[in-house]
């Protein structure tokens, strides 16, 4: 089934306890589409960059089967830039600098050939832009998944509330779920979010896994305990890309299939953190992904008797 992703395509500069990078390729939609590329061949991107964005990276996306007809390249303008620094626990980070550049007035134009998309992934960008994408689609997709961040909960709350009414699944981390609902208990927070629009809520807990709330049921997916975590940047987006990519591949949005999709998303995220930026998720094989999914099965399987 066809997937349409909207979100940032960016330059990132990162600092973790293990090292520092200069400008490398990042952005929510970059991670999402790369991750989803291992599941779906109909993988379409709507985003904007400046003319400083390397053609080689666009070629890399294309090589992964990502259709970039909807990637606007603005001449004489600069690509969105974000820099972040992680604390020692690697679960928390500070935004050091943001240069909006082309994102300041991003107009998400949807190519005609993307109009029939079945799955829509609204990756991180301003809620007003995310809503514009829904409104510009002639037909509502089968499933609309929304990712957002603390910044938008703070500075664009009314836009976010309006958008939430239009989406099926919200993906947030535990801190964002608490910030959005002013509720500490994640079970209560998910219940509140369900009254705001999405029928399904996914709460990511970084190295502690992810929770899926839907149809009054809860599922918990662990995160794989890894020996080495170099850089968590993009792990959330890679998770979302694996999740929606798997749903698009199987075209089944039942609770049981969402459980499997969350495991695939978690497996993809576990690769992402092993190297800086998107390097690891650009070079994966299906065998590696399947082996990692099997590790998840072993990790959480147990019997009540021998
Ligand atoms: P994650 O680590 O999954 O939360 O996502 C990190 C990515 O989000 C980075 O590659 C950034 O380029 C991107 N990002 C950070 N801030 C913003 C923002 N305000 N709007 C859009 N994308 C952002």
Short mmCIF file of C-alpha atoms and ligand atoms in Angstrom, two decimals:
data_model
loop_
_atom_site.label_atom_id
_atom_site.label_comp_id
_atom_site.label_asym_id
_atom_site.label_seq_id
_atom_site.Cartn_x
_atom_site.Cartn_y
_atom_site.Cartn_z
CA UNK A 1 0.00 0.00 0.00
CA UNK A 2 1.20 3.53 -0.63
CA UNK A 3 2.68 5.63 2.13
CA UNK A 4 2.98 9.41 2.18
CA UNK A 5 5.30 11.05 4.69
CA UNK A 6 5.57 14.74 5.44
CA UNK A 7 8.10 16.27 7.83
CA UNK A 8 11.50 17.87 8.14
CA UNK A 9 14.49 17.01 6.00
CA UNK A 10 17.41 18.65 7.73
CA UNK A 11 21.01 19.19 8.59
CA UNK A 12 21.74 18.17 12.18
CA UNK A 13 24.77 18.76 14.38
CA UNK A 14 24.89 16.34 17.27
CA UNK A 15 26.79 15.92 20.48
CA UNK A 16 26.55 12.80 22.64
CA UNK A 17 28.85 11.55 25.42
CA UNK A 18 30.54 9.47 22.67
CA UNK A 19 31.37 12.21 20.22
CA UNK A 20 30.33 15.13 18.09
CA UNK A 21 29.32 15.57 14.47
CA UNK A 22 29.40 18.55 12.15
CA UNK A 23 26.39 19.02 9.92
CA UNK A 24 25.05 15.62 8.91
CA UNK A 25 21.82 14.68 7.17
CA UNK A 26 18.85 14.37 9.49
CA UNK A 27 15.23 15.39 9.78
CA UNK A 28 12.15 13.48 10.85
CA UNK A 29 10.99 12.60 7.33
CA UNK A 30 14.46 11.39 6.36
CA UNK A 31 14.47 8.84 9.18
CA UNK A 32 10.83 7.87 8.62
CA UNK A 33 11.10 7.25 4.88
CA UNK A 34 14.44 5.42 5.17
CA UNK A 35 13.04 3.17 7.88
CA UNK A 36 9.77 2.56 5.98
CA UNK A 37 11.74 1.75 2.82
CA UNK A 38 12.52 -1.70 4.23
CA UNK A 39 8.79 -2.49 4.24
CA UNK A 40 7.03 -0.60 1.46
CA UNK A 41 7.99 0.15 -2.11
CA UNK A 42 5.41 2.90 -2.55
CA UNK A 43 7.15 5.42 -0.29
CA UNK A 44 6.46 9.08 -1.02
CA UNK A 45 7.96 12.19 0.56
CA UNK A 46 6.67 15.76 0.89
CA UNK A 47 9.28 18.09 2.37
CA UNK A 48 11.41 21.13 1.60
CA UNK A 49 15.17 21.75 1.49
CA UNK A 50 17.45 24.53 0.26
CA UNK A 51 19.91 24.34 -2.63
CA UNK A 52 22.64 23.50 -0.09
CA UNK A 53 21.14 20.02 0.36
CA UNK A 54 23.37 17.41 -1.32
CA UNK A 55 22.03 15.79 -4.50
CA UNK A 56 23.87 12.64 -3.41
CA UNK A 57 21.55 12.35 -0.41
CA UNK A 58 18.49 12.71 -2.63
CA UNK A 59 19.98 9.97 -4.81
CA UNK A 60 20.45 7.82 -1.69
CA UNK A 61 16.80 8.29 -0.76
CA UNK A 62 15.80 7.36 -4.33
CA UNK A 63 18.01 4.31 -4.16
CA UNK A 64 16.03 3.26 -1.10
CA UNK A 65 12.89 3.57 -3.21
CA UNK A 66 11.80 6.91 -1.74
CA UNK A 67 9.91 9.00 -4.31
CA UNK A 68 11.15 12.59 -4.01
CA UNK A 69 8.82 14.28 -6.51
CA UNK A 70 7.28 16.03 -3.49
CA UNK A 71 10.65 17.23 -2.15
CA UNK A 72 10.85 20.94 -2.93
CA UNK A 73 14.35 22.35 -3.50
CA UNK A 74 14.32 26.12 -2.96
CA UNK A 75 17.01 27.91 -4.92
CA UNK A 76 19.07 30.46 -2.99
CA UNK A 77 17.72 29.25 0.35
CA UNK A 78 19.10 27.11 3.16
CA UNK A 79 17.96 23.77 4.57
CA UNK A 80 16.46 23.55 8.08
CA UNK A 81 19.20 23.14 10.70
CA UNK A 82 18.90 21.62 14.16
CA UNK A 83 21.59 20.95 16.72
CA UNK A 84 21.18 18.94 19.90
CA UNK A 85 23.26 17.84 22.86
CA UNK A 86 22.51 14.70 24.87
CA UNK A 87 22.85 14.39 28.61
CA UNK A 88 24.84 11.51 30.07
CA UNK A 89 21.74 9.29 30.39
CA UNK A 90 21.21 9.60 26.57
CA UNK A 91 17.47 9.70 27.22
CA UNK A 92 17.29 13.46 27.54
CA UNK A 93 18.70 16.17 25.33
CA UNK A 94 18.77 19.93 24.87
CA UNK A 95 18.14 21.70 21.60
CA UNK A 96 21.22 23.88 21.16
CA UNK A 97 20.24 25.72 18.00
CA UNK A 98 17.46 25.81 15.41
CA UNK A 99 17.61 27.63 12.09
CA UNK A 100 14.22 27.30 10.42
CA UNK A 101 15.39 28.58 7.02
CA UNK A 102 13.15 26.96 4.34
CA UNK A 103 10.84 25.54 7.02
CA UNK A 104 9.74 29.03 8.02
CA UNK A 105 7.16 29.20 5.24
CA UNK A 106 6.95 25.58 4.11
CA UNK A 107 3.98 25.10 1.80
CA UNK A 108 3.41 21.31 1.56
CA UNK A 109 2.48 20.82 -2.09
CA UNK A 110 1.22 17.31 -2.77
CA UNK A 111 1.99 15.89 -6.22
CA UNK A 112 -1.05 14.46 -8.01
CA UNK A 113 0.57 11.02 -8.01
CA UNK A 114 0.56 10.98 -4.17
CA UNK A 115 -3.18 11.72 -3.93
CA UNK A 116 -4.20 8.09 -3.63
CA UNK A 117 -2.01 7.36 -0.57
CA UNK A 118 -3.43 4.78 1.81
CA UNK A 119 -1.21 5.55 4.79
CA UNK A 120 -0.23 9.06 5.90
CA UNK A 121 2.64 9.71 8.30
CA UNK A 122 2.70 13.25 9.64
CA UNK A 123 6.31 13.53 10.81
CA UNK A 124 7.59 16.31 12.97
CA UNK A 125 6.85 19.79 11.65
CA UNK A 126 4.42 22.55 12.64
CA UNK A 127 0.87 21.23 13.31
CA UNK A 128 -0.64 23.81 10.94
CA UNK A 129 1.47 22.38 8.09
CA UNK A 130 0.55 18.81 9.07
CA UNK A 131 -3.14 19.76 9.00
CA UNK A 132 -2.72 21.40 5.58
CA UNK A 133 -1.53 18.04 4.23
CA UNK A 134 -4.68 16.27 5.46
CA UNK A 135 -6.86 19.00 4.00
CA UNK A 136 -5.08 18.91 0.63
CA UNK A 137 -5.67 15.20 0.14
CA UNK A 138 -8.83 14.65 -1.95
CA UNK A 139 -9.53 11.37 -0.17
CA UNK A 140 -8.89 10.58 3.49
CA UNK A 141 -6.17 7.93 3.85
CA UNK A 142 -7.01 4.65 5.59
CA UNK A 143 -4.75 5.57 8.52
CA UNK A 144 -3.29 8.92 9.62
CA UNK A 145 -0.42 8.76 12.12
CA UNK A 146 0.85 11.90 13.83
CA UNK A 147 4.18 12.57 15.50
CA UNK A 148 4.79 15.85 17.32
CA UNK A 149 7.18 17.29 19.90
CA UNK A 150 7.37 19.37 23.07
CA UNK A 151 7.97 22.58 21.08
CA UNK A 152 4.58 22.38 19.32
CA UNK A 153 2.77 21.42 22.53
CA UNK A 154 4.17 24.65 23.99
CA UNK A 155 3.95 27.16 21.15
CA UNK A 156 1.18 25.82 18.88
CA UNK A 157 -1.26 24.21 21.30
CA UNK A 158 -4.52 25.36 19.62
CA UNK A 159 -3.24 24.16 16.20
CA UNK A 160 -2.26 20.83 17.71
CA UNK A 161 -5.67 20.39 19.38
CA UNK A 162 -7.40 21.06 16.08
CA UNK A 163 -5.12 18.57 14.29
CA UNK A 164 -5.56 15.83 16.91
CA UNK A 165 -9.27 15.65 15.98
CA UNK A 166 -8.25 14.54 12.47
CA UNK A 167 -5.76 11.76 13.18
CA UNK A 168 -6.07 8.06 14.01
CA UNK A 169 -2.81 7.41 15.86
CA UNK A 170 -0.66 9.75 17.96
CA UNK A 171 2.98 8.81 18.59
CA UNK A 172 4.65 10.72 21.42
CA UNK A 173 7.26 10.08 24.08
CA UNK A 174 6.37 9.82 27.77
CA UNK A 175 7.44 13.40 28.52
CA UNK A 176 5.31 14.77 25.68
CA UNK A 177 2.29 12.68 26.74
CA UNK A 178 2.56 14.13 30.26
CA UNK A 179 3.10 17.67 28.95
CA UNK A 180 0.10 17.41 26.62
CA UNK A 181 -2.30 16.08 29.25
CA UNK A 182 -0.79 17.44 32.49
CA UNK A 183 -1.21 13.90 33.81
CA UNK A 184 1.69 11.89 35.27
CA UNK A 185 0.19 8.41 34.86
CA UNK A 186 0.75 7.29 31.27
CA UNK A 187 -2.40 5.16 31.40
CA UNK A 188 -4.46 8.21 32.32
CA UNK A 189 -2.56 10.37 29.83
CA UNK A 190 -3.36 7.92 27.00
CA UNK A 191 -7.02 7.90 28.04
CA UNK A 192 -7.12 11.71 27.91
CA UNK A 193 -5.41 11.79 24.49
CA UNK A 194 -8.06 9.36 23.20
CA UNK A 195 -10.73 11.91 24.10
CA UNK A 196 -8.91 14.51 21.97
CA UNK A 197 -9.23 12.57 18.69
CA UNK A 198 -6.83 9.65 18.11
CA UNK A 199 -8.32 6.23 18.80
CA UNK A 200 -4.83 4.81 19.22
CA UNK A 201 -1.97 6.24 21.25
CA UNK A 202 1.64 5.08 21.23
CA UNK A 203 3.85 6.30 24.05
CA UNK A 204 7.59 5.82 23.53
CA UNK A 205 9.76 5.42 26.58
CA UNK A 206 13.21 5.53 24.96
CA UNK A 207 15.42 2.72 26.19
CA UNK A 208 12.44 1.39 28.18
CA UNK A 209 10.30 0.46 25.19
CA UNK A 210 6.90 1.61 23.99
CA UNK A 211 3.25 1.30 25.01
CA UNK A 212 0.32 0.88 22.63
CA UNK A 213 -3.15 1.92 23.80
CA UNK A 214 -6.11 1.05 21.59
CA UNK A 215 -9.62 -0.38 21.92
CA UNK A 216 -9.28 -0.42 25.74
CA UNK A 217 -6.31 -2.74 25.36
CA UNK A 218 -2.65 -2.15 26.20
CA UNK A 219 0.45 -3.72 24.67
CA UNK A 220 4.01 -3.17 25.82
CA UNK A 221 7.03 -3.63 23.56
CA UNK A 222 10.42 -3.65 25.22
CA UNK A 223 13.42 -1.89 23.75
CA UNK A 224 16.32 -4.18 23.01
CA UNK A 225 18.99 -3.90 25.70
CA UNK A 226 21.99 -2.81 23.61
CA UNK A 227 25.61 -2.84 24.67
CA UNK A 228 26.39 0.32 22.79
CA UNK A 229 24.20 3.32 22.11
CA UNK A 230 26.01 6.05 20.20
CA UNK A 231 23.30 8.45 19.17
CA UNK A 232 19.54 8.31 19.85
CA UNK A 233 18.77 11.04 17.28
CA UNK A 234 16.04 9.94 14.94
CA UNK A 235 15.21 6.81 16.93
CA UNK A 236 11.64 8.01 17.45
CA UNK A 237 11.20 8.77 13.75
CA UNK A 238 12.82 5.49 12.75
CA UNK A 239 10.39 3.73 15.11
CA UNK A 240 7.45 5.54 13.48
CA UNK A 241 8.77 4.70 9.99
CA UNK A 242 9.07 1.01 10.85
CA UNK A 243 5.62 1.05 12.46
CA UNK A 244 3.77 2.65 9.55
CA UNK A 245 5.93 0.91 6.94
CA UNK A 246 4.97 -2.47 8.38
CA UNK A 247 1.27 -1.48 8.46
CA UNK A 248 1.48 -0.27 4.84
CA UNK A 249 3.14 -3.54 3.82
CA UNK A 250 0.60 -5.77 5.53
CA UNK A 251 -2.40 -3.45 5.04
CA UNK A 252 -3.92 -4.55 8.33
CA UNK A 253 -4.69 -1.98 11.04
CA UNK A 254 -6.07 -4.37 13.64
CA UNK A 255 -4.76 -4.18 17.22
CA UNK A 256 -2.91 -7.49 16.80
CA UNK A 257 -1.12 -6.28 13.69
CA UNK A 258 -0.28 -2.96 15.37
CA UNK A 259 1.44 -5.03 18.08
CA UNK A 260 3.66 -6.59 15.40
CA UNK A 261 4.21 -3.18 13.79
CA UNK A 262 5.44 -1.80 17.12
CA UNK A 263 7.98 -4.61 17.38
CA UNK A 264 9.20 -3.88 13.85
CA UNK A 265 9.39 -0.16 14.72
CA UNK A 266 11.36 -0.97 17.87
CA UNK A 267 13.74 -3.20 15.93
CA UNK A 268 14.39 -0.43 13.40
CA UNK A 269 14.97 2.09 16.23
CA UNK A 270 17.46 -0.28 17.85
CA UNK A 271 19.58 -0.14 14.69
CA UNK A 272 19.31 3.64 14.44
CA UNK A 273 21.02 4.31 17.77
CA UNK A 274 24.05 2.16 16.93
CA UNK A 275 25.69 4.84 14.75
CA UNK A 276 25.53 8.58 14.38
CA UNK A 277 22.66 10.01 12.35
CA UNK A 278 20.97 7.86 9.72
CA UNK A 279 24.11 5.91 8.76
CA UNK A 280 22.98 2.59 10.21
CA UNK A 281 19.46 2.62 8.82
CA UNK A 282 20.80 3.37 5.36
CA UNK A 283 22.68 0.09 5.31
CA UNK A 284 20.47 -2.70 6.56
CA UNK A 285 19.49 -6.04 5.12
CA UNK A 286 16.16 -7.85 5.49
CA UNK A 287 18.01 -10.69 7.23
CA UNK A 288 19.41 -8.31 9.86
CA UNK A 289 15.96 -6.86 10.49
CA UNK A 290 14.35 -10.28 10.82
CA UNK A 291 17.11 -11.48 13.16
CA UNK A 292 16.54 -8.46 15.37
CA UNK A 293 12.79 -8.99 15.44
CA UNK A 294 13.48 -12.58 16.53
CA UNK A 295 15.60 -11.20 19.40
CA UNK A 296 12.53 -9.25 20.55
CA UNK A 297 10.45 -12.40 20.51
CA UNK A 298 13.05 -14.24 22.62
CA UNK A 299 13.51 -11.25 24.94
CA UNK A 300 9.90 -11.19 26.09
CA UNK A 301 8.75 -14.81 25.68
CA UNK A 302 8.02 -16.77 28.82
CA UNK A 303 5.82 -19.61 29.94
CA UNK A 304 3.91 -20.05 33.16
CA UNK A 305 5.04 -23.66 33.44
CA UNK A 306 8.04 -25.59 32.10
P1 LIG B 1 13.90 12.37 17.14
O1 LIG B 1 15.28 12.11 17.71
O2 LIG B 1 13.25 11.14 16.60
O3 LIG B 1 13.04 13.12 18.08
O4 LIG B 1 14.09 13.32 15.88
C1 LIG B 1 15.23 14.07 15.61
C2 LIG B 1 15.05 14.82 14.30
O5 LIG B 1 14.03 15.81 14.45
C3 LIG B 1 16.32 15.54 13.90
O6 LIG B 1 16.88 14.92 12.76
C4 LIG B 1 15.88 16.99 13.64
O7 LIG B 1 16.32 17.47 12.39
C5 LIG B 1 14.36 16.94 13.69
N1 LIG B 1 13.80 18.12 14.36
C6 LIG B 1 14.22 18.70 15.51
N2 LIG B 1 13.47 19.79 15.80
C7 LIG B 1 12.54 19.90 14.82
C8 LIG B 1 11.47 20.81 14.53
N3 LIG B 1 11.20 21.86 15.32
N4 LIG B 1 10.73 20.61 13.42
C9 LIG B 1 10.99 19.56 12.61
N5 LIG B 1 11.97 18.67 12.82
C10 LIG B 1 12.75 18.83 13.91
#
